[in-house]
CSV table of C-alpha atoms in Angstrom, one decimal:
chain,number,residue,atom,x,y,z
A,1336,MET,CA,-35.1,89.4,-61.6
A,1337,ALA,CA,-34.9,91.9,-58.2
A,1338,PHE,CA,-32.4,94.4,-57.7
A,1339,VAL,CA,-29.9,93.9,-54.8
A,1340,LYS,CA,-28.1,96.7,-53.5
A,1341,VAL,CA,-25.0,96.7,-53.0
A,1342,LEU,CA,-23.9,96.9,-49.3
A,1343,LYS,CA,-20.4,96.7,-49.3
A,1344,ASN,CA,-19.4,99.7,-51.4
A,1345,LYS,CA,-16.2,102.1,-51.7
A,1346,ALA,CA,-17.9,104.1,-48.9
A,1347,TYR,CA,-17.2,101.2,-46.3
A,1348,PHE,CA,-14.5,99.6,-47.3
A,1349,LYS,CA,-12.7,103.1,-46.7
A,1350,ARG,CA,-14.0,103.5,-43.3
A,1351,PHE,CA,-13.4,99.0,-42.1
A,1352,GLN,CA,-11.1,99.5,-39.3
A,1353,VAL,CA,-8.3,96.1,-39.3
A,1354,LYS,CA,-8.3,94.3,-36.6
A,1355,PRO,CA,-4.0,93.8,-34.0
A,1356,ARG,CA,-2.9,91.3,-36.5
A,1357,ARG,CA,-2.1,89.1,-33.3
A,1358,ARG,CA,-6.2,89.4,-32.8
A,1359,ARG,CA,-6.6,87.3,-36.7
A,1360,GLU,CA,-4.3,85.0,-36.2
A,1361,GLY,CA,-6.2,84.2,-33.3
A,1362,LYS,CA,-3.2,84.0,-31.0
A,1363,THR,CA,-4.5,86.8,-28.5
A,1364,ASP,CA,-7.8,87.6,-26.0
A,1365,TYR,CA,-6.7,91.1,-26.0
A,1366,ARG,CA,-9.9,91.8,-23.6
A,1367,ALA,CA,-8.4,88.5,-21.4
A,1368,ARG,CA,-5.2,90.1,-21.8
A,1369,ARG,CA,-7.0,93.7,-20.5
A,1370,LYS,CA,-8.3,92.2,-17.1
A,1371,MET,CA,-5.1,89.9,-16.6
A,1372,VAL,CA,-2.7,92.6,-16.7
A,1373,ARG,CA,-4.3,95.5,-15.3
A,1374,GLN,CA,-3.6,96.6,-12.1
A,1375,ASP,CA,-5.8,97.7,-9.4
A,1376,LYS,CA,-5.6,102.6,-9.3
A,1377,ASN,CA,-4.7,102.6,-5.4
A,1378,LYS,CA,-1.7,100.1,-6.4
A,1379,PHE,CA,-0.2,102.8,-9.1
A,1380,ASN,CA,3.2,102.0,-10.2
A,1381,ASN,CA,3.4,98.6,-9.4
A,1382,LYS,CA,3.9,95.2,-11.0
A,1383,LYS,CA,1.5,93.4,-12.0
A,1384,TYR,CA,4.0,89.6,-12.5
A,1385,ARG,CA,2.1,86.5,-13.9
A,1386,MET,CA,3.9,83.0,-15.0
A,1387,VAL,CA,3.0,82.3,-18.6
A,1388,VAL,CA,3.5,79.4,-18.9
A,1389,ARG,CA,3.5,77.1,-23.1
A,1390,PHE,CA,4.1,73.9,-24.7
A,1391,THR,CA,5.6,73.3,-27.8
A,1392,ASN,CA,5.7,70.2,-29.9
A,1393,ARG,CA,9.0,68.7,-27.4
A,1394,LYS,CA,9.5,70.4,-24.1
A,1395,CYS,CA,7.3,73.3,-21.5
A,1396,ILE,CA,9.1,77.3,-20.9
A,1397,CYS,CA,8.0,79.2,-17.8
A,1398,GLN,CA,8.1,82.6,-18.0
A,1399,ILE,CA,7.7,85.4,-15.3
A,1400,MET,CA,7.0,88.5,-16.3
A,1401,TYR,CA,5.0,91.7,-16.2
A,1402,ALA,CA,3.1,94.5,-18.5
A,1403,THR,CA,5.2,97.6,-19.7
A,1404,ILE,CA,3.8,100.8,-22.0
A,1405,ARG,CA,6.9,99.5,-23.9
A,1406,GLY,CA,6.0,95.8,-24.1
A,1407,ASP,CA,6.3,93.3,-21.9
A,1408,MET,CA,9.5,92.7,-19.5
A,1409,VAL,CA,10.8,89.0,-18.8
A,1410,VAL,CA,12.1,88.1,-14.9
A,1411,ALA,CA,13.2,85.1,-15.1
A,1412,GLN,CA,12.4,82.5,-17.2
A,1413,ALA,CA,13.0,78.1,-17.4
A,1414,THR,CA,12.6,75.2,-20.0
A,1415,SER,CA,11.8,72.3,-19.8
A,1416,ALA,CA,14.6,71.1,-21.3
A,1417,GLU,CA,17.4,73.0,-18.9
A,1418,LEU,CA,16.1,69.3,-16.0
A,1419,GLU,CA,18.9,67.1,-18.2
A,1420,LYS,CA,20.9,68.9,-16.1
A,1421,PHE,CA,19.6,67.8,-12.8
A,1422,GLY,CA,18.7,64.1,-14.0
A,1423,VAL,CA,15.6,64.1,-16.6
A,1424,PRO,CA,16.6,63.0,-19.2
A,1425,ALA,CA,13.7,62.3,-21.5
A,1426,GLY,CA,9.7,63.0,-21.2
A,1427,TYR,CA,10.2,67.5,-21.2
A,1428,LYS,CA,6.6,68.0,-22.3
A,1429,ASN,CA,4.3,65.7,-19.5
A,1430,TYR,CA,2.7,67.2,-15.9
A,1431,ALA,CA,5.5,66.1,-13.9
A,1432,ALA,CA,8.1,68.3,-16.3
A,1433,ALA,CA,6.0,71.8,-16.4
A,1434,TYR,CA,5.8,71.3,-12.2
A,1435,CYS,CA,8.8,70.3,-12.5
A,1436,THR,CA,10.2,73.6,-14.4
A,1437,GLY,CA,7.6,75.7,-12.6
A,1438,LEU,CA,10.1,74.8,-9.2
A,1439,LEU,CA,12.5,75.9,-11.4
A,1440,VAL,CA,11.5,79.4,-12.6
A,1441,ALA,CA,10.7,80.0,-9.3
A,1442,ARG,CA,13.8,78.8,-7.5
A,1443,ARG,CA,14.7,82.1,-9.4
A,1444,VAL,CA,12.8,84.0,-9.0
A,1445,LEU,CA,13.0,83.8,-4.8
A,1446,LYS,CA,17.4,84.1,-5.8
A,1447,LYS,CA,16.8,87.0,-8.1
A,1448,PHE,CA,14.4,88.9,-5.2
A,1449,GLY,CA,16.8,87.7,-2.0
A,1450,LEU,CA,13.5,86.2,-0.7
A,1451,ASP,CA,15.6,82.4,-1.3
A,1452,GLU,CA,17.0,82.2,2.1
A,1453,ALA,CA,13.3,83.7,3.4
A,1454,PHE,CA,11.5,81.0,1.5
A,1455,LYS,CA,13.0,77.7,1.9
A,1456,GLY,CA,10.8,75.4,0.6
A,1457,LYS,CA,10.2,71.6,2.0
A,1458,GLU,CA,13.2,71.2,3.9
A,1459,GLU,CA,12.3,67.0,4.2
A,1460,ILE,CA,9.9,65.2,2.3
A,1461,ASP,CA,7.5,63.3,4.2
A,1462,GLY,CA,4.1,63.7,2.0
A,1463,ALA,CA,2.2,65.9,4.5
A,1464,ASP,CA,1.2,69.5,3.7
A,1465,TYR,CA,2.7,72.4,3.0
A,1466,HIS,CA,1.7,76.5,2.8
A,1467,VAL,CA,4.0,78.4,2.7
A,1468,GLU,CA,1.3,80.9,4.6
A,1469,ASP,CA,2.1,79.4,7.6
A,1470,GLU,CA,5.7,79.8,8.6
A,1471,GLU,CA,6.6,83.3,10.3
A,1472,ASN,CA,8.2,86.0,8.2
A,1473,ASP,CA,9.3,89.6,7.9
A,1474,LYS,CA,8.4,89.2,4.2
A,1475,ARG,CA,5.9,88.8,2.7
A,1476,PRO,CA,6.1,85.6,-0.3
A,1477,PHE,CA,5.8,86.5,-4.0
A,1478,LYS,CA,2.7,86.6,-5.7
A,1479,CYS,CA,1.7,85.7,-9.3
A,1480,ILE,CA,-1.3,84.5,-11.7
A,1481,LEU,CA,-1.0,81.7,-13.3
A,1482,ASP,CA,-1.0,82.4,-17.5
A,1483,VAL,CA,-2.0,79.4,-19.5
A,1484,GLY,CA,-3.2,80.8,-22.9
């Protein structure tokens, strides 16, 4: 039988560096996160907001967040379980519940930043398309990146 050289010896394991915990667990793709969170250099010290949407076994969770050195900060959040207050008795994980939860967190963020008076939304329901950009306003609308990772 031929001699087989051991490739993974003591010197190999001395220099081996383990991956970060969330990478080992398969929860975080750090390349995609870095690309999403990184702000342009000419926009120094401005927050880059993102809307994080996660589905659990029973509900949908929506959060508006921004990244800092200390960690991610949550501006506002809503869950589809809160829709019970608005007359939705069941079905907190479907597409319609996710849409309603997104609207709920959007209204909370606008209220927190004082934009709720400037951007009322659609007043009457007639089935036509509605775009915020078409309205004449002093302030620009709140924008964020959708994170469904």
